mmCIF file of C-alpha atoms in Angstrom:
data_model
loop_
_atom_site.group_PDB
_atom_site.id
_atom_site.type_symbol
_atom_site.label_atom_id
_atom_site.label_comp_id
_atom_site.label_asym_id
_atom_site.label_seq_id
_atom_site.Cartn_x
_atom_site.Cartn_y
_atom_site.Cartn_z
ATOM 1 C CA UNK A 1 162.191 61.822 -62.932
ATOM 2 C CA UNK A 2 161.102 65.361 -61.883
ATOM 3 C CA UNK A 3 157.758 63.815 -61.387
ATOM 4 C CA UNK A 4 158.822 61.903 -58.216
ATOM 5 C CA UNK A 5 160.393 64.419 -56.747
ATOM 6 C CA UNK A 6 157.573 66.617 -55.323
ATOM 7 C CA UNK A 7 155.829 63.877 -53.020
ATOM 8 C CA UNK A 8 158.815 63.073 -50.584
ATOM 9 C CA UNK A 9 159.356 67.229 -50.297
ATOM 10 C CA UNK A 10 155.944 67.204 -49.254
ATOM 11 C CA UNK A 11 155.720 64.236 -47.281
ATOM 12 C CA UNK A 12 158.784 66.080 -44.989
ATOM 13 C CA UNK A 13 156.891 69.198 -44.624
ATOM 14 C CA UNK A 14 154.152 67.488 -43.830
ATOM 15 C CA UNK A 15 155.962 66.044 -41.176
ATOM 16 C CA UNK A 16 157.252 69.110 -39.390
ATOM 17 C CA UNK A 17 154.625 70.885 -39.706
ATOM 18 C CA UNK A 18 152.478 68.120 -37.970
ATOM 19 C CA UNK A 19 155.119 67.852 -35.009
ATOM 20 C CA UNK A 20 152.171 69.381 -32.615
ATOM 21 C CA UNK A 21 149.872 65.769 -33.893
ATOM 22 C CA UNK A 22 152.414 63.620 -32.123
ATOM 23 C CA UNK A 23 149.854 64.836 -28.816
ATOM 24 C CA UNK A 24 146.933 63.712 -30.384
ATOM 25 C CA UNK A 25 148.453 60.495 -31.783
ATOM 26 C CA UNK A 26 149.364 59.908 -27.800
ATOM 27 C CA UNK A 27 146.046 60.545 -26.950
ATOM 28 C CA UNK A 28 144.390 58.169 -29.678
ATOM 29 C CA UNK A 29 146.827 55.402 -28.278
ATOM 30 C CA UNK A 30 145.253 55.862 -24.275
ATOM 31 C CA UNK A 31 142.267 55.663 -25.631
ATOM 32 C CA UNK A 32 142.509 52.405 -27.908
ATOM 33 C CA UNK A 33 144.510 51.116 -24.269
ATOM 34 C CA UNK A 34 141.550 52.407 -22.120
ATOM 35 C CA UNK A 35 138.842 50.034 -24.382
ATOM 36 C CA UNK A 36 140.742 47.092 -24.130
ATOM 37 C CA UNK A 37 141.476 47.315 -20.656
ATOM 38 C CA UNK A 38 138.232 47.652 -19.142
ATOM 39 C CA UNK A 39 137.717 51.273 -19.164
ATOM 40 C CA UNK A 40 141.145 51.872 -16.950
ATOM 41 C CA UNK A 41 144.140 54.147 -18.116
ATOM 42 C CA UNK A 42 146.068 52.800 -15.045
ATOM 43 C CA UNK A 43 149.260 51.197 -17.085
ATOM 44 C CA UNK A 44 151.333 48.868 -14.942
ATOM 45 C CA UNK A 45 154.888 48.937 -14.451
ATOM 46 C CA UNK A 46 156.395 46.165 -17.031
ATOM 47 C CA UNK A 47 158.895 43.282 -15.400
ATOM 48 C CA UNK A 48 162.467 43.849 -16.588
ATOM 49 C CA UNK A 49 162.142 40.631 -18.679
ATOM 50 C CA UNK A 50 159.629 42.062 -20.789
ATOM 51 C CA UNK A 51 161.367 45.495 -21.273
ATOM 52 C CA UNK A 52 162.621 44.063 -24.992
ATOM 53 C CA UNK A 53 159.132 43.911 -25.781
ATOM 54 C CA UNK A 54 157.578 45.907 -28.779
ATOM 55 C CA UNK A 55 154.791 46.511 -27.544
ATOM 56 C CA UNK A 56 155.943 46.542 -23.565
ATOM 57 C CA UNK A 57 158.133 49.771 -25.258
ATOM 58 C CA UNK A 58 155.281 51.339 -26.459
ATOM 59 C CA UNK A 59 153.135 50.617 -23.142
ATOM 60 C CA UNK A 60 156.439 52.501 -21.204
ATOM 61 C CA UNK A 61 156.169 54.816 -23.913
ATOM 62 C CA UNK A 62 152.628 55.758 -23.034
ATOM 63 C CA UNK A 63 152.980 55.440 -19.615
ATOM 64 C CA UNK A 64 155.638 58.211 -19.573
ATOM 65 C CA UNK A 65 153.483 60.629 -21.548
ATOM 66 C CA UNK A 66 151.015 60.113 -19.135
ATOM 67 C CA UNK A 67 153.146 61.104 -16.478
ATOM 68 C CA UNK A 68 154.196 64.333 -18.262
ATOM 69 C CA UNK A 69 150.153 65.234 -19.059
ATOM 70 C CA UNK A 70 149.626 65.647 -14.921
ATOM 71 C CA UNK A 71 152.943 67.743 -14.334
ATOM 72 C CA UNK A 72 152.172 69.651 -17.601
ATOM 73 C CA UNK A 73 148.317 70.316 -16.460
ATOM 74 C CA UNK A 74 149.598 71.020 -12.421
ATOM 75 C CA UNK A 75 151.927 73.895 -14.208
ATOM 76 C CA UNK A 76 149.314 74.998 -16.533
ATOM 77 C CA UNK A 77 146.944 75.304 -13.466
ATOM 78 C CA UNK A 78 149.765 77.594 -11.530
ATOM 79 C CA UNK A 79 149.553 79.707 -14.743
ATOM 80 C CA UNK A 80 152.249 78.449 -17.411
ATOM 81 C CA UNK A 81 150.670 79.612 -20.590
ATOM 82 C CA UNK A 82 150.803 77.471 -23.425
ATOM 83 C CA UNK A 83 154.355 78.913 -25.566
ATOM 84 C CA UNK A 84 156.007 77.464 -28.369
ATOM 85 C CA UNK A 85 156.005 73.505 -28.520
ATOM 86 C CA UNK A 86 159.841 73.168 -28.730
ATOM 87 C CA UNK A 87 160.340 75.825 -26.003
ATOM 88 C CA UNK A 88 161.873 73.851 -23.057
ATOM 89 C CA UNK A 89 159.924 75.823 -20.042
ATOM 90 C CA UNK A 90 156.965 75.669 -22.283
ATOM 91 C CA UNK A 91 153.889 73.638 -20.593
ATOM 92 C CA UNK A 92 152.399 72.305 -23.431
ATOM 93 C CA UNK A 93 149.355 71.983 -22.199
ATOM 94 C CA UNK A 94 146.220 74.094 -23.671
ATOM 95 C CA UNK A 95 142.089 74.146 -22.079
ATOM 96 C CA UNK A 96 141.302 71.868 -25.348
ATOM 97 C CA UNK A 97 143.854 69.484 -23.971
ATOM 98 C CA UNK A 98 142.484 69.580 -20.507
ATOM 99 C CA UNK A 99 139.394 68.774 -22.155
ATOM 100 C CA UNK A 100 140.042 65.857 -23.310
ATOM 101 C CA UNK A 101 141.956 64.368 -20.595
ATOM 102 C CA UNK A 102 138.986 65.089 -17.946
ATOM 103 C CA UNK A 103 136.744 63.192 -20.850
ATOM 104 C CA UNK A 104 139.292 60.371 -20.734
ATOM 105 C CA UNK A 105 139.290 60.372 -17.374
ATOM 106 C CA UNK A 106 142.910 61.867 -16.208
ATOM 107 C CA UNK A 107 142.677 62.709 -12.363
ATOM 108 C CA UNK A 108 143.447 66.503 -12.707
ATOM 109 C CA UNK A 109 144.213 69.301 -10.299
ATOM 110 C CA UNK A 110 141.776 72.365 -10.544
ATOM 111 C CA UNK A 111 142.470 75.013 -13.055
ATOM 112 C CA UNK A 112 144.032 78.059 -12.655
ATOM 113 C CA UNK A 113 140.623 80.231 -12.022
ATOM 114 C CA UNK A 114 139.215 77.484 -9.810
ATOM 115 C CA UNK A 115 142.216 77.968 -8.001
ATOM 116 C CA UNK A 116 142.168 81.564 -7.947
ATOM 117 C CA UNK A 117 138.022 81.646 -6.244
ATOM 118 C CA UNK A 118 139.567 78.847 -3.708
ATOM 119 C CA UNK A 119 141.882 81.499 -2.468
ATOM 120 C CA UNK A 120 139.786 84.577 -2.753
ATOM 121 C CA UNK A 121 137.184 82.684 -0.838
ATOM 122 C CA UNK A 122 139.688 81.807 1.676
ATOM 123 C CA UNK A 123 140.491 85.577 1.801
ATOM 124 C CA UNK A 124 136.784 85.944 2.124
ATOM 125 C CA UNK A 125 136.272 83.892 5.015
ATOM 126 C CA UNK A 126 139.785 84.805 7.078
ATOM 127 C CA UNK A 127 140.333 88.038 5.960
ATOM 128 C CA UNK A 128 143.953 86.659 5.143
ATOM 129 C CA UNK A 129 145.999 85.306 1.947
ATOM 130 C CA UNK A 130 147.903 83.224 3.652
ATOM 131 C CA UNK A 131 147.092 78.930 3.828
ATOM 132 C CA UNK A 132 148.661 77.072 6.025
ATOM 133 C CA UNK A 133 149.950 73.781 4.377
ATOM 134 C CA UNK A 134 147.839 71.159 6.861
ATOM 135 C CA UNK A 135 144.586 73.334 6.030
ATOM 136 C CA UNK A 136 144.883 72.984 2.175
ATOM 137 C CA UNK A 137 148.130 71.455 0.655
ATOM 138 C CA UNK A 138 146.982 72.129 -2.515
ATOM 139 C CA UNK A 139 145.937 75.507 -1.827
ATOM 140 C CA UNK A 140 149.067 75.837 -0.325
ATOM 141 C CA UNK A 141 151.732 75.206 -3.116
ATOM 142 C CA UNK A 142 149.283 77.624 -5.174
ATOM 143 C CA UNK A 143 149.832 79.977 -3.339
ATOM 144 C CA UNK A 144 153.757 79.550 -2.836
ATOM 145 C CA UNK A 145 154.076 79.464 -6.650
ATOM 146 C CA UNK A 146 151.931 82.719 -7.193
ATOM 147 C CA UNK A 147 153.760 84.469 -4.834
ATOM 148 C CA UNK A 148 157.308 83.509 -6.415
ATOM 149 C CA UNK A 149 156.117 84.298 -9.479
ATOM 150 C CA UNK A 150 155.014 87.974 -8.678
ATOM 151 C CA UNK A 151 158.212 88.582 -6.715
ATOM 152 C CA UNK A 152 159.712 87.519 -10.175
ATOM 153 C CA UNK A 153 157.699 90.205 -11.834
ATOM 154 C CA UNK A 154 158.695 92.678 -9.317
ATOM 155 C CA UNK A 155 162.620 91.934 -9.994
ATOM 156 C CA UNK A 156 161.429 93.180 -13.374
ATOM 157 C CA UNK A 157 161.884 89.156 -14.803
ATOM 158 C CA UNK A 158 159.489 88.015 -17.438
ATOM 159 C CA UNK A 159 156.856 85.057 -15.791
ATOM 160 C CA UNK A 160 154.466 82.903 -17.115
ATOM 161 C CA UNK A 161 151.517 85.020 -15.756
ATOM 162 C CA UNK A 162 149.522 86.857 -17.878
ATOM 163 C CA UNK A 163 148.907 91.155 -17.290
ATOM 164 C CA UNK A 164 145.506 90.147 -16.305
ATOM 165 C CA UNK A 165 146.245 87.394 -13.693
ATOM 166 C CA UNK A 166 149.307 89.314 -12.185
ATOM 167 C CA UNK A 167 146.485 92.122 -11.748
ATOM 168 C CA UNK A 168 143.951 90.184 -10.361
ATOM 169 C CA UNK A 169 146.582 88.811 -7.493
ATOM 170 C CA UNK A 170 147.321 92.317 -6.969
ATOM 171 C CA UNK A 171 143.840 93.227 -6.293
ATOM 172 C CA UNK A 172 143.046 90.457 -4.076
ATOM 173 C CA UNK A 173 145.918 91.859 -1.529
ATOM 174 C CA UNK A 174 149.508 90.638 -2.752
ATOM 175 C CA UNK A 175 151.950 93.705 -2.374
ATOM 176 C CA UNK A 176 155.569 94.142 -3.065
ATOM 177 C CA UNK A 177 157.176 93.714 0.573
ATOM 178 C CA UNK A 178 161.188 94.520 1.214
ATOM 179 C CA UNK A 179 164.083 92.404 -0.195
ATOM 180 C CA UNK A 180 164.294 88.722 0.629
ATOM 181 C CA UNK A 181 167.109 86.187 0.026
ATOM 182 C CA UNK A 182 164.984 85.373 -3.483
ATOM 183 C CA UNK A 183 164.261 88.383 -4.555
ATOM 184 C CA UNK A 184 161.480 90.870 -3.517
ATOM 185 C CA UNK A 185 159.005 89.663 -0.496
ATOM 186 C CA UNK A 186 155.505 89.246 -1.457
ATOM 187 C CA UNK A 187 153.023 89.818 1.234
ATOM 188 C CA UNK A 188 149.611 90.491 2.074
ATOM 189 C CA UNK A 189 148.316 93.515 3.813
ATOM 190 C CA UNK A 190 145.393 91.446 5.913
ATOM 191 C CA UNK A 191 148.076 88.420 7.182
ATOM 192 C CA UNK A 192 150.628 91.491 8.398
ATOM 193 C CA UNK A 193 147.841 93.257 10.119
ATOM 194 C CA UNK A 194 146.752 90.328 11.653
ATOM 195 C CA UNK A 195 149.895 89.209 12.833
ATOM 196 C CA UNK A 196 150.498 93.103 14.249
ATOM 197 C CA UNK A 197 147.414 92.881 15.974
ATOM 198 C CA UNK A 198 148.224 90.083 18.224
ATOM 199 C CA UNK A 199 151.284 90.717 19.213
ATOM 200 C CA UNK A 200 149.625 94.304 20.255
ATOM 201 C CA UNK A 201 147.269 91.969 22.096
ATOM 202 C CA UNK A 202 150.288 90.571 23.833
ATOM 203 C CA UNK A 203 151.330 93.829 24.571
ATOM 204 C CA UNK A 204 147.935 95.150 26.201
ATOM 205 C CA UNK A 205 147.758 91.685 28.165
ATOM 206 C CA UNK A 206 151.546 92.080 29.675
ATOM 207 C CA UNK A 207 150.279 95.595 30.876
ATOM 208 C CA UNK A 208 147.397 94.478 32.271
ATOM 209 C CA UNK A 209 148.844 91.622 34.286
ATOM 210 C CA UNK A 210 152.311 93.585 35.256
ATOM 211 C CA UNK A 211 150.898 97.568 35.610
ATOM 212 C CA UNK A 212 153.259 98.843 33.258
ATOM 213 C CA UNK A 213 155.377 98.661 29.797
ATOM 214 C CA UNK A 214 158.536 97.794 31.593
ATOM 215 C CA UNK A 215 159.826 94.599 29.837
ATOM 216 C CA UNK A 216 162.556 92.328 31.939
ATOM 217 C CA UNK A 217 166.312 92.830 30.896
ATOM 218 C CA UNK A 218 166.878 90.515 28.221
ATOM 219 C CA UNK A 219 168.790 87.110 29.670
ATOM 220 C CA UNK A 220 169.249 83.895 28.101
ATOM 221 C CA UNK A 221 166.918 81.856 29.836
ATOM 222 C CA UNK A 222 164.148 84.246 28.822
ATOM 223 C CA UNK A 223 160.798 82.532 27.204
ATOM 224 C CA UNK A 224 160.389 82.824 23.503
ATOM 225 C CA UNK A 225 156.750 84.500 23.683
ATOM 226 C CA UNK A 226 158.565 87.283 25.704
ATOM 227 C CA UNK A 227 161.934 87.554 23.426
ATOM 228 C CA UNK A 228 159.717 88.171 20.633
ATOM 229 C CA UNK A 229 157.524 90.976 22.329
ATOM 230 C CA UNK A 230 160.748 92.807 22.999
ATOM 231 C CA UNK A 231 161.705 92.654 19.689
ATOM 232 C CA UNK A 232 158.259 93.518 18.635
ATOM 233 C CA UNK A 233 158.166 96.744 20.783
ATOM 234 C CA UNK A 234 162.110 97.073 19.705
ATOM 235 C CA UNK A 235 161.036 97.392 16.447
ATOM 236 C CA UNK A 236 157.910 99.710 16.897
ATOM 237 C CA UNK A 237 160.256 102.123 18.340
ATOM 238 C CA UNK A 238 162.882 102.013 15.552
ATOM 239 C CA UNK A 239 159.559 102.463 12.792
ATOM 240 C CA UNK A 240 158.627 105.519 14.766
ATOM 241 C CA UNK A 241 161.974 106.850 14.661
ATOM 242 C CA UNK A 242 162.034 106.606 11.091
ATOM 243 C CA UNK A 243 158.600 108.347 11.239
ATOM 244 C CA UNK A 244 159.866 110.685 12.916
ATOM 245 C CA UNK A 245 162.782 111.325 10.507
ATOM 246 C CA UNK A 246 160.656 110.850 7.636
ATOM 247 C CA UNK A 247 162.423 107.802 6.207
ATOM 248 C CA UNK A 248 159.756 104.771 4.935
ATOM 249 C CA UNK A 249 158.145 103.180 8.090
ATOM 250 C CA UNK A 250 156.056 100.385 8.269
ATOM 251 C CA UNK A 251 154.303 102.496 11.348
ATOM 252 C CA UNK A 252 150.842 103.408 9.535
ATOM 253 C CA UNK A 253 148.697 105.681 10.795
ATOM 254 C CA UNK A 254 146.020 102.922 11.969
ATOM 255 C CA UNK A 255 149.220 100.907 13.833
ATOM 256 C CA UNK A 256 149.964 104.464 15.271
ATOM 257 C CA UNK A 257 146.646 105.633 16.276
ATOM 258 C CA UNK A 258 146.542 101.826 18.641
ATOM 259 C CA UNK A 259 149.709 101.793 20.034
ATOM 260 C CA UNK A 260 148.998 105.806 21.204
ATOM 261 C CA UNK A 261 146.319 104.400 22.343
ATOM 262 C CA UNK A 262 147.448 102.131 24.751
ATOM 263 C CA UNK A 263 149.470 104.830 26.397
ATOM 264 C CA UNK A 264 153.558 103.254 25.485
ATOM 265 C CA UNK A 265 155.983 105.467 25.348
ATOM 266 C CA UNK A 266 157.573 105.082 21.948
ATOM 267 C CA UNK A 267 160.414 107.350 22.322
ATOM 268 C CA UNK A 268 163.473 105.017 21.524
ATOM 269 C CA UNK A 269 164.766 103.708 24.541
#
């Protein structure tokens, strides 16, 4: 009797600890799919009628763990790190794993570092972090879910980044901004100067075509382009009075040194 009793004991613990094979069991089953359907992992949708079916269960049942692989891989490429398998933000998804779905033939979003040189070329070439979403959509939502994860790490909130990609986003330009609706802003210095810059551009212009830094009263029918220069040079003023009071002012010495240079008076009017 006490002979018997060892296997089944074993058998479970065999079981559990093999949870992590159910992957690799997944895998084996695309694979025996993809040789006898002509080299394609494309699984159709099944007709209701069929839905009873066995083996149309186990075709959904592939066909939904397919699914999960591309989500799983898209959040592993926007830096989830592989956790705990029963962890519910985990994203299961490890570079062996990749692996084999590239071999398999899974049509897969660039990893993580890929998409970290697409962005610090891009930074390269514009001197800016910032994509706009109908020059790269992919580059894009990278970018979108970097940032909200470092204004995460700001709030002091654990993320899925490691210490050594939170640096490297650092050191490509991403700063800690002030407070947004979400949390902390995350910027970068090269888009904010080069947004600064034009609208000082706009400001040297309006001289040149109207002799001076006199700005019309403000009245509702007043074009955009010129609402937003007074609130530009509105807000230049109010930087240099905290400058002058020696509160925090986004009024660097570069921004300084250019708008002194173009002779305004920034005495708060």
């Amino acid at each position: 009797g006490n002979e018997g009793n060892p296997a089944p004991k074993k058998s479970k613990k065999k079981y559990y600890s093999k949870k992590g094979d159910s992957w690799n069991m997944m895998y084996k089953r695309l694979a025996e799919y993809k040789e006898a359907n002509e080299g394609s992992i494309e699984i159709p949708d099944m007709p209701e009628g069929e839905k009873t079916n066995p083996d149309t269960k186990k075709l959904e049942s592939l066909q939904r763990w397919c699914t999960a692989q591309v989500s799983r891989q898209r959040r592993y490429s926007q830096g989830c790190q592989h956790q705990d398998e029963s962890s519910l933000d985990a994203c299961q998804m490890t570079e062996e794993r990749i692996e084999k779905l590239r071999e398999i033939g899974f049509p897969l979003v660039p990893s993580y570092d890929e998409m970290f040189e697409k962005l610090a070329a891009h930074k390269a070439e514009t001197g800016i972090l910032e994509v706009e979403e109908e020059d790269d959509k992919e580059l894009f939502a990278w970018t979108k879910e970097q940032k909200k994860m470092l204004s995460q790490h700001f709030e002091g909130h654990p993320v899925s980044l490691s210490d050594d990609q939170i640096q490297n986003l650092k050191s490509l330009g991403f700063e800690k901004g002030g407070r947004g609706k979400g949390g902390p802003v995350v910027f970068d210095v090269g888009s904010e100067e080069k947004k600064w810059d034009s609208m000082l551009e706009v400001l040297i212009e309006y001289k040149e075509e109207h002799g001076s830094f006199a700005l019309p009263v403000h009245d509702p029918s007043m074009p955009k382009p010129m609402k937003k220069l007074k609130f530009w040079v509105r807000t230049q003023r109010m930087e240099f009075k905290k400058l002058k009071q020696g509160t925090t002012s986004s009024l660097t010495a570069r921004r300084l040194q250019l708008l002194n240079a173009t002779g305004i008076d920034l005495a708060p009017k």
